[in-house]
């Protein structure tokens, strides 16, 4: 089973939303992890709430440092913020790398929305991208 690591700087919002969504969409195809280059040490409560609203339980997620995954046999690294993309080390072996940037929910609030609404909006953007990735991979997997 392929191992995917989703990286963000703080490993508190975007990477956890992406991890939960990708696990829900393709947990039968991938082992999914998330980490940060400078982890905050906790998952943002609104990230957990936004995922719960779509049936994903992230209450057991932890905020981890990317170093613990350097020798874990990671096949694919996906960065979801620009800082993590810049700070991403070289992983050993043949590792695919993607960068899909999303706004940082705690700093993305628009004048007409609550902080939770900002998390929902970015969750929905992440959901669209990661579910499309999972669907594309699943189709290619069936065809092979």
PDB file of C-alpha atoms in Angstrom:
ATOM      1  CA  UNK A   1       0.000   0.000   0.000  1.00  0.00           C
ATOM      2  CA  UNK A   2       1.399   3.399  -0.967  1.00  0.00           C
ATOM      3  CA  UNK A   3       2.263   5.809   1.841  1.00  0.00           C
ATOM      4  CA  UNK A   4       1.316   9.464   1.427  1.00  0.00           C
ATOM      5  CA  UNK A   5       2.580  12.248   3.674  1.00  0.00           C
ATOM      6  CA  UNK A   6       0.751  15.579   3.638  1.00  0.00           C
ATOM      7  CA  UNK A   7       2.914  18.458   4.810  1.00  0.00           C
ATOM      8  CA  UNK A   8       2.118  21.903   6.129  1.00  0.00           C
ATOM      9  CA  UNK A   9       4.161  24.232   8.309  1.00  0.00           C
ATOM     10  CA  UNK A  10       2.168  23.982  11.558  1.00  0.00           C
ATOM     11  CA  UNK A  11       0.426  20.642  10.979  1.00  0.00           C
ATOM     12  CA  UNK A  12      -2.674  21.981  12.694  1.00  0.00           C
ATOM     13  CA  UNK A  13      -5.293  22.746   9.988  1.00  0.00           C
ATOM     14  CA  UNK A  14      -4.857  22.172   6.247  1.00  0.00           C
ATOM     15  CA  UNK A  15      -2.741  19.027   6.451  1.00  0.00           C
ATOM     16  CA  UNK A  16      -5.165  17.423   8.904  1.00  0.00           C
ATOM     17  CA  UNK A  17      -8.181  18.275   6.789  1.00  0.00           C
ATOM     18  CA  UNK A  18      -6.406  16.811   3.742  1.00  0.00           C
ATOM     19  CA  UNK A  19      -5.326  13.717   5.706  1.00  0.00           C
ATOM     20  CA  UNK A  20      -8.856  13.021   6.928  1.00  0.00           C
ATOM     21  CA  UNK A  21     -10.432  13.631   3.525  1.00  0.00           C
ATOM     22  CA  UNK A  22      -7.904  11.487   1.633  1.00  0.00           C
ATOM     23  CA  UNK A  23      -8.222   8.669   4.179  1.00  0.00           C
ATOM     24  CA  UNK A  24     -12.009   8.764   3.809  1.00  0.00           C
ATOM     25  CA  UNK A  25     -11.786   8.784   0.000  1.00  0.00           C
ATOM     26  CA  UNK A  26      -8.985   6.236  -0.478  1.00  0.00           C
ATOM     27  CA  UNK A  27      -8.002   4.624   2.791  1.00  0.00           C
ATOM     28  CA  UNK A  28      -8.163   1.287   0.990  1.00  0.00           C
ATOM     29  CA  UNK A  29      -5.448   2.455  -1.451  1.00  0.00           C
ATOM     30  CA  UNK A  30      -3.159   4.605   0.689  1.00  0.00           C
ATOM     31  CA  UNK A  31      -1.728   4.900   4.165  1.00  0.00           C
ATOM     32  CA  UNK A  32      -2.114   8.625   4.843  1.00  0.00           C
ATOM     33  CA  UNK A  33      -0.121  10.686   7.341  1.00  0.00           C
ATOM     34  CA  UNK A  34       0.383  14.387   7.982  1.00  0.00           C
ATOM     35  CA  UNK A  35       3.203  16.359   9.545  1.00  0.00           C
ATOM     36  CA  UNK A  36       4.698  19.827   9.757  1.00  0.00           C
ATOM     37  CA  UNK A  37       8.054  21.512   9.373  1.00  0.00           C
ATOM     38  CA  UNK A  38       7.278  23.501  12.551  1.00  0.00           C
ATOM     39  CA  UNK A  39       4.365  21.610  14.152  1.00  0.00           C
ATOM     40  CA  UNK A  40       2.189  23.566  16.564  1.00  0.00           C
ATOM     41  CA  UNK A  41       1.670  20.494  18.737  1.00  0.00           C
ATOM     42  CA  UNK A  42      -2.122  20.435  18.462  1.00  0.00           C
ATOM     43  CA  UNK A  43      -4.823  20.163  15.820  1.00  0.00           C
ATOM     44  CA  UNK A  44      -6.961  23.303  15.544  1.00  0.00           C
ATOM     45  CA  UNK A  45     -10.405  22.660  17.092  1.00  0.00           C
ATOM     46  CA  UNK A  46     -12.170  24.274  14.114  1.00  0.00           C
ATOM     47  CA  UNK A  47     -10.368  21.906  11.717  1.00  0.00           C
ATOM     48  CA  UNK A  48     -11.706  18.995  13.771  1.00  0.00           C
ATOM     49  CA  UNK A  49     -15.188  20.559  13.779  1.00  0.00           C
ATOM     50  CA  UNK A  50     -15.174  21.251  10.020  1.00  0.00           C
ATOM     51  CA  UNK A  51     -14.236  17.623   9.326  1.00  0.00           C
ATOM     52  CA  UNK A  52     -16.831  16.310  11.772  1.00  0.00           C
ATOM     53  CA  UNK A  53     -19.520  18.164   9.782  1.00  0.00           C
ATOM     54  CA  UNK A  54     -18.720  15.947   6.768  1.00  0.00           C
ATOM     55  CA  UNK A  55     -18.520  12.730   8.791  1.00  0.00           C
ATOM     56  CA  UNK A  56     -14.752  12.566   9.368  1.00  0.00           C
ATOM     57  CA  UNK A  57     -13.410  12.099  12.899  1.00  0.00           C
ATOM     58  CA  UNK A  58     -10.016  13.795  13.318  1.00  0.00           C
ATOM     59  CA  UNK A  59     -10.178  13.985  17.106  1.00  0.00           C
ATOM     60  CA  UNK A  60      -7.376  11.425  17.399  1.00  0.00           C
ATOM     61  CA  UNK A  61      -4.997  13.229  15.006  1.00  0.00           C
ATOM     62  CA  UNK A  62      -1.696  14.497  16.398  1.00  0.00           C
ATOM     63  CA  UNK A  63       0.539  17.353  15.259  1.00  0.00           C
ATOM     64  CA  UNK A  64       3.849  15.708  14.285  1.00  0.00           C
ATOM     65  CA  UNK A  65       7.239  16.802  12.950  1.00  0.00           C
ATOM     66  CA  UNK A  66       8.077  15.709   9.406  1.00  0.00           C
ATOM     67  CA  UNK A  67      11.436  14.259  10.565  1.00  0.00           C
ATOM     68  CA  UNK A  68       9.680  11.221  12.006  1.00  0.00           C
ATOM     69  CA  UNK A  69       8.637  10.249   8.467  1.00  0.00           C
ATOM     70  CA  UNK A  70      12.004  10.653   6.707  1.00  0.00           C
ATOM     71  CA  UNK A  71      12.753   6.908   6.857  1.00  0.00           C
ATOM     72  CA  UNK A  72       9.164   5.627   6.905  1.00  0.00           C
ATOM     73  CA  UNK A  73       9.003   4.494   3.280  1.00  0.00           C
ATOM     74  CA  UNK A  74       6.930   7.462   2.085  1.00  0.00           C
ATOM     75  CA  UNK A  75       6.004   7.171  -1.619  1.00  0.00           C
ATOM     76  CA  UNK A  76       4.333  10.559  -2.123  1.00  0.00           C
ATOM     77  CA  UNK A  77       4.701  13.920  -0.382  1.00  0.00           C
ATOM     78  CA  UNK A  78       1.983  16.529  -0.882  1.00  0.00           C
ATOM     79  CA  UNK A  79       2.580  20.017   0.486  1.00  0.00           C
ATOM     80  CA  UNK A  80      -0.489  22.149   1.141  1.00  0.00           C
ATOM     81  CA  UNK A  81       1.190  25.462   2.028  1.00  0.00           C
ATOM     82  CA  UNK A  82       3.996  27.423   0.420  1.00  0.00           C
ATOM     83  CA  UNK A  83       6.259  27.456   3.479  1.00  0.00           C
ATOM     84  CA  UNK A  84       6.163  23.668   3.772  1.00  0.00           C
ATOM     85  CA  UNK A  85       6.931  23.346   0.071  1.00  0.00           C
ATOM     86  CA  UNK A  86      10.057  25.452   0.570  1.00  0.00           C
ATOM     87  CA  UNK A  87      11.076  23.649   3.784  1.00  0.00           C
ATOM     88  CA  UNK A  88      10.392  20.132   2.517  1.00  0.00           C
ATOM     89  CA  UNK A  89      13.527  17.999   2.798  1.00  0.00           C
ATOM     90  CA  UNK A  90      14.538  15.393   0.271  1.00  0.00           C
ATOM     91  CA  UNK A  91      13.015  12.066   1.174  1.00  0.00           C
ATOM     92  CA  UNK A  92      15.063   8.931   0.493  1.00  0.00           C
ATOM     93  CA  UNK A  93      14.100   6.742  -2.454  1.00  0.00           C
ATOM     94  CA  UNK A  94      11.835   7.513  -5.371  1.00  0.00           C
ATOM     95  CA  UNK A  95       9.291   9.926  -3.920  1.00  0.00           C
ATOM     96  CA  UNK A  96       6.627  11.738  -5.941  1.00  0.00           C
ATOM     97  CA  UNK A  97       6.101  15.321  -4.835  1.00  0.00           C
ATOM     98  CA  UNK A  98       3.109  17.573  -5.354  1.00  0.00           C
ATOM     99  CA  UNK A  99       2.320  21.066  -4.122  1.00  0.00           C
ATOM    100  CA  UNK A 100      -1.323  22.046  -3.818  1.00  0.00           C
ATOM    101  CA  UNK A 101      -1.493  25.279  -1.848  1.00  0.00           C
ATOM    102  CA  UNK A 102      -4.478  26.385   0.191  1.00  0.00           C
ATOM    103  CA  UNK A 103      -5.095  29.460   2.343  1.00  0.00           C
ATOM    104  CA  UNK A 104      -4.388  29.101   6.067  1.00  0.00           C
ATOM    105  CA  UNK A 105      -7.890  28.912   7.614  1.00  0.00           C
ATOM    106  CA  UNK A 106      -7.153  30.908  10.816  1.00  0.00           C
ATOM    107  CA  UNK A 107      -5.923  33.797   8.611  1.00  0.00           C
ATOM    108  CA  UNK A 108      -8.368  33.428   5.707  1.00  0.00           C
ATOM    109  CA  UNK A 109     -11.525  34.829   7.238  1.00  0.00           C
ATOM    110  CA  UNK A 110     -13.358  37.170   4.857  1.00  0.00           C
ATOM    111  CA  UNK A 111     -15.400  40.145   6.083  1.00  0.00           C
ATOM    112  CA  UNK A 112     -18.692  38.322   5.442  1.00  0.00           C
ATOM    113  CA  UNK A 113     -17.834  35.024   7.142  1.00  0.00           C
ATOM    114  CA  UNK A 114     -17.166  33.599  10.589  1.00  0.00           C
ATOM    115  CA  UNK A 115     -13.886  31.862  11.402  1.00  0.00           C
ATOM    116  CA  UNK A 116     -15.683  28.498  11.152  1.00  0.00           C
ATOM    117  CA  UNK A 117     -17.022  29.494   7.720  1.00  0.00           C
ATOM    118  CA  UNK A 118     -13.426  30.130   6.580  1.00  0.00           C
ATOM    119  CA  UNK A 119     -12.498  26.621   7.755  1.00  0.00           C
ATOM    120  CA  UNK A 120     -15.518  25.193   5.916  1.00  0.00           C
ATOM    121  CA  UNK A 121     -14.629  27.016   2.688  1.00  0.00           C
ATOM    122  CA  UNK A 122     -11.034  25.783   2.735  1.00  0.00           C
ATOM    123  CA  UNK A 123     -12.153  22.295   3.803  1.00  0.00           C
ATOM    124  CA  UNK A 124     -14.403  22.195   0.730  1.00  0.00           C
ATOM    125  CA  UNK A 125     -11.520  23.320  -1.526  1.00  0.00           C
ATOM    126  CA  UNK A 126      -9.263  20.621  -0.041  1.00  0.00           C
ATOM    127  CA  UNK A 127     -12.050  18.047  -0.405  1.00  0.00           C
ATOM    128  CA  UNK A 128     -12.479  18.851  -4.096  1.00  0.00           C
ATOM    129  CA  UNK A 129      -8.747  18.454  -4.864  1.00  0.00           C
ATOM    130  CA  UNK A 130      -8.021  15.391  -2.725  1.00  0.00           C
ATOM    131  CA  UNK A 131     -11.163  13.509  -3.759  1.00  0.00           C
ATOM    132  CA  UNK A 132     -10.284  14.170  -7.416  1.00  0.00           C
ATOM    133  CA  UNK A 133      -6.750  12.861  -6.766  1.00  0.00           C
ATOM    134  CA  UNK A 134      -8.156   9.729  -5.095  1.00  0.00           C
ATOM    135  CA  UNK A 135     -10.666   9.153  -7.921  1.00  0.00           C
ATOM    136  CA  UNK A 136      -7.973   9.547 -10.590  1.00  0.00           C
ATOM    137  CA  UNK A 137      -5.649   7.179  -8.786  1.00  0.00           C
ATOM    138  CA  UNK A 138      -8.446   4.647  -8.304  1.00  0.00           C
ATOM    139  CA  UNK A 139      -9.305   4.722 -12.030  1.00  0.00           C
ATOM    140  CA  UNK A 140      -5.650   4.261 -13.027  1.00  0.00           C
ATOM    141  CA  UNK A 141      -5.312   1.437 -10.482  1.00  0.00           C
ATOM    142  CA  UNK A 142      -8.362  -0.392 -11.900  1.00  0.00           C
ATOM    143  CA  UNK A 143      -7.057  -0.018 -15.454  1.00  0.00           C
ATOM    144  CA  UNK A 144      -3.650  -1.521 -14.666  1.00  0.00           C
TER     145      UNK A 144
END
